[in-house]
Short mmCIF file of C-alpha atoms in Angstrom, two decimals:
data_model
loop_
_atom_site.label_atom_id
_atom_site.label_comp_id
_atom_site.label_asym_id
_atom_site.label_seq_id
_atom_site.Cartn_x
_atom_site.Cartn_y
_atom_site.Cartn_z
CA MET A 47 -135.68 -24.54 87.30
CA GLU A 48 -132.73 -26.03 85.41
CA SER A 49 -131.87 -29.69 86.01
CA CYS A 50 -128.40 -28.89 87.37
CA THR A 51 -129.79 -26.38 89.88
CA ARG A 52 -132.50 -28.86 90.92
CA ASN A 53 -129.90 -31.60 91.46
CA ILE A 54 -127.71 -29.29 93.56
CA LEU A 55 -130.72 -28.34 95.67
CA VAL A 56 -131.77 -31.96 96.08
CA GLY A 57 -128.25 -32.98 97.13
CA SER A 58 -128.17 -30.08 99.58
CA LEU A 59 -131.60 -30.94 100.98
CA LEU A 60 -130.46 -34.52 101.58
CA GLY A 61 -127.60 -32.93 103.52
CA ASP A 62 -127.41 -29.60 105.31
CA GLY A 63 -129.78 -27.42 103.28
CA TRP A 64 -133.37 -26.70 104.25
CA LEU A 65 -136.52 -25.06 102.95
CA TYR A 66 -138.55 -22.64 105.05
CA GLY A 67 -142.29 -23.22 105.33
CA ILE A 68 -144.65 -22.60 102.46
CA SER A 69 -146.36 -19.23 102.22
CA LYS A 70 -150.05 -18.80 101.46
CA THR A 71 -149.02 -18.37 97.82
CA GLY A 72 -147.24 -21.75 97.79
CA LYS A 73 -143.70 -20.31 97.83
CA SER A 74 -140.74 -21.37 99.93
CA ILE A 75 -137.18 -20.16 100.64
CA TYR A 76 -133.99 -22.24 100.41
CA CYS A 77 -131.27 -21.70 103.03
CA VAL A 78 -127.91 -23.31 103.74
CA LYS A 79 -125.31 -22.62 106.43
CA TYR A 80 -121.74 -23.79 107.01
CA ASN A 81 -118.88 -22.95 109.33
CA ASP A 82 -116.05 -20.65 108.28
CA LYS A 83 -113.89 -23.59 107.15
CA SER A 84 -116.42 -24.34 104.38
CA ILE A 85 -116.97 -20.80 103.12
CA GLY A 86 -115.45 -21.63 99.72
CA TYR A 87 -117.97 -24.44 99.29
CA LEU A 88 -120.82 -22.17 100.39
CA GLU A 89 -119.74 -19.56 97.82
CA TRP A 90 -119.66 -22.27 95.14
CA ILE A 91 -123.20 -23.44 95.98
CA ARG A 92 -124.40 -19.84 95.94
CA GLU A 93 -122.92 -19.34 92.45
CA GLN A 94 -124.45 -22.58 91.20
CA VAL A 95 -127.98 -21.65 92.29
CA ALA A 96 -127.82 -18.09 90.93
CA GLU A 97 -131.03 -18.62 88.95
CA ILE A 98 -133.06 -18.79 92.20
CA ASN A 99 -131.77 -15.42 93.45
CA PRO A 100 -129.56 -16.12 96.46
CA SER A 101 -128.82 -13.35 98.95
CA GLU A 102 -125.32 -12.13 99.69
CA LEU A 103 -123.47 -14.27 102.22
CA LYS A 104 -124.38 -13.39 105.80
CA SER A 105 -122.24 -14.16 108.82
CA ILE A 106 -122.95 -15.34 112.34
CA PRO A 107 -119.69 -14.34 114.05
CA LYS A 108 -120.65 -15.86 117.41
CA TYR A 109 -120.71 -19.33 115.83
CA SER A 110 -118.12 -18.77 113.06
CA GLN A 111 -120.77 -19.54 110.43
CA HIS A 112 -121.96 -18.13 107.14
CA TYR A 113 -125.22 -18.66 105.28
CA PHE A 114 -127.39 -17.44 102.46
CA PHE A 115 -131.06 -17.72 101.58
CA THR A 116 -132.96 -17.28 98.35
CA LYS A 117 -136.00 -15.35 97.31
CA SER A 118 -139.18 -17.34 97.70
CA SER A 119 -140.49 -19.23 94.69
CA ILE A 120 -143.15 -21.69 93.64
CA ASP A 121 -140.48 -24.19 92.48
CA LEU A 122 -138.99 -24.18 95.97
CA GLY A 123 -142.48 -24.46 97.45
CA ASN A 124 -143.05 -27.58 95.34
CA LEU A 125 -139.78 -29.09 96.60
CA ARG A 126 -140.80 -28.21 100.16
CA LYS A 127 -144.07 -30.14 99.73
CA ILE A 128 -142.26 -33.34 98.79
CA PHE A 129 -139.31 -33.05 101.20
CA TYR A 130 -141.44 -32.01 104.18
CA PRO A 131 -144.75 -33.89 103.86
CA ASN A 132 -147.47 -32.67 106.20
CA GLU A 133 -145.13 -29.83 107.26
CA GLY A 134 -143.26 -32.36 109.39
CA LYS A 135 -139.68 -33.55 109.44
CA LYS A 136 -137.53 -33.69 106.35
CA ARG A 137 -138.07 -36.97 104.44
CA VAL A 138 -136.67 -38.55 101.31
CA PRO A 139 -139.23 -38.16 98.51
CA LYS A 140 -140.53 -41.37 96.95
CA ASN A 141 -139.39 -40.05 93.55
CA ILE A 142 -135.81 -39.32 94.68
CA ALA A 143 -134.38 -41.28 91.72
CA LYS A 144 -136.13 -38.89 89.34
CA LEU A 145 -135.12 -35.79 91.32
CA MET A 146 -131.42 -36.67 91.70
CA ASP A 147 -130.49 -37.88 88.24
CA ASN A 148 -127.22 -35.99 87.78
CA PRO A 149 -123.93 -36.79 89.58
CA ILE A 150 -123.68 -33.18 90.80
CA GLY A 151 -126.54 -33.84 93.24
CA LEU A 152 -124.75 -36.89 94.59
CA ALA A 153 -121.51 -34.88 94.90
CA VAL A 154 -123.23 -32.10 96.88
CA TRP A 155 -124.89 -34.63 99.19
CA TYR A 156 -121.53 -36.37 99.74
CA GLN A 157 -119.81 -33.03 100.41
CA ASP A 158 -122.41 -32.24 103.08
CA ASP A 159 -122.68 -35.60 104.88
CA GLY A 160 -120.10 -37.99 103.46
CA THR A 161 -116.82 -39.28 104.81
CA LEU A 162 -114.04 -41.33 103.27
CA ASP A 163 -112.67 -44.11 105.46
CA ARG A 164 -109.15 -44.86 104.21
CA ARG A 165 -107.19 -47.24 106.40
CA SER A 166 -104.72 -48.71 103.94
CA LYS A 167 -104.09 -48.83 100.24
CA TYR A 168 -106.73 -51.58 99.98
CA HIS A 169 -109.43 -50.15 102.22
CA TRP A 170 -111.39 -47.21 100.87
CA ASN A 171 -115.00 -46.94 101.98
CA VAL A 172 -117.49 -44.13 101.82
CA ARG A 173 -120.13 -43.46 104.45
CA ILE A 174 -122.93 -40.95 104.19
CA ALA A 175 -124.68 -39.84 107.36
CA THR A 176 -128.45 -40.08 107.04
CA TYR A 177 -129.23 -39.65 110.73
CA CYS A 178 -132.37 -37.60 110.25
CA PHE A 179 -133.98 -40.16 107.93
CA PRO A 180 -135.81 -43.37 108.88
CA TYR A 181 -134.72 -46.76 107.54
CA GLU A 182 -137.29 -46.77 104.69
CA ASP A 183 -135.97 -43.45 103.38
CA CYS A 184 -132.40 -44.77 103.47
CA VAL A 185 -133.47 -47.77 101.38
CA LEU A 186 -134.99 -45.38 98.82
CA LEU A 187 -131.67 -43.55 98.65
CA THR A 188 -129.66 -46.74 98.11
CA GLU A 189 -132.01 -47.79 95.30
CA ALA A 190 -131.82 -44.38 93.62
CA VAL A 191 -128.02 -44.30 93.76
CA LYS A 192 -127.81 -47.85 92.37
CA THR A 193 -130.25 -47.08 89.56
CA ASN A 194 -128.84 -43.70 88.53
CA PHE A 195 -125.12 -44.06 89.20
CA ASN A 196 -124.50 -47.83 89.47
CA ILE A 197 -123.05 -47.43 92.96
CA GLN A 198 -123.75 -50.18 95.48
CA MET A 199 -124.80 -48.95 98.95
CA SER A 200 -126.16 -50.57 102.05
CA VAL A 201 -127.98 -49.19 105.07
CA CYS A 202 -126.10 -49.60 108.35
CA ARG A 203 -127.31 -49.08 111.88
CA CYS A 204 -125.25 -47.01 114.24
CA GLN A 205 -125.90 -46.01 117.80
CA MET A 206 -125.13 -42.63 119.33
CA ARG A 207 -126.03 -41.56 122.83
CA GLY A 208 -128.35 -44.54 123.19
CA LYS A 209 -130.34 -43.82 120.03
CA VAL A 210 -130.29 -45.81 116.76
CA TYR A 211 -129.52 -43.94 113.54
CA TYR A 212 -128.82 -45.04 109.99
CA GLN A 213 -126.02 -44.27 107.61
CA LEU A 214 -125.23 -45.44 104.11
CA TYR A 215 -122.13 -47.48 103.40
CA VAL A 216 -120.41 -47.77 100.03
CA PRO A 217 -118.03 -50.74 99.82
CA SER A 218 -114.54 -50.38 98.30
CA LYS A 219 -115.50 -52.14 95.05
CA SER A 220 -118.10 -49.46 94.28
#
C-alpha cells in the first residue's frame, strides 16, 4: 500500500473510518460514512484510496448518509490488528508516529474530528475530538504530532452527560 493511501487510512481510522473484523485469511474491509453535507469529502477520500478498490458510493436515505467500503485485503487486515487489538475497541497504535508520517493523514483526521475555535483576530485554537480513546492513547497522538509535524498539542478533559472524555487542544501559537 502506498504511503499516501496508508496515511489517509490512518487519519480516517483516528476519526470516522473503521475496519470490519478480520477474516480467516487475515483480510479486513475499510468503510467510512458521512452525512449528505460531506458527500464531496467522501468522494475525495474514495478517489484517494482507489488502489484498495473502493465500492461505488451507497446511500442510506433514511439517515441522509452515504458510505463506501473496500474489497478485503491483507494490508487492511494488518491495520485492523493494530487499531483493534484483541478484537476490542479501536485504539491508537503504539507506532502511530511511524504510521502517520505525512501531513495528509493529519488533515484527514482533522477533517473528521477537528474544530477551529475562532473568537477574535487573536484567538485561533484547534480542538480534535478523541472521545473514543483513553488518556494514554491521546498522549501517544500528541507525541506523534509533535515529532512528525512540530505541532504542540495537549490532552484536555471534557465531560458530557456525566462521563469524562478527552480531546486534543492545539494552542494559537502552534
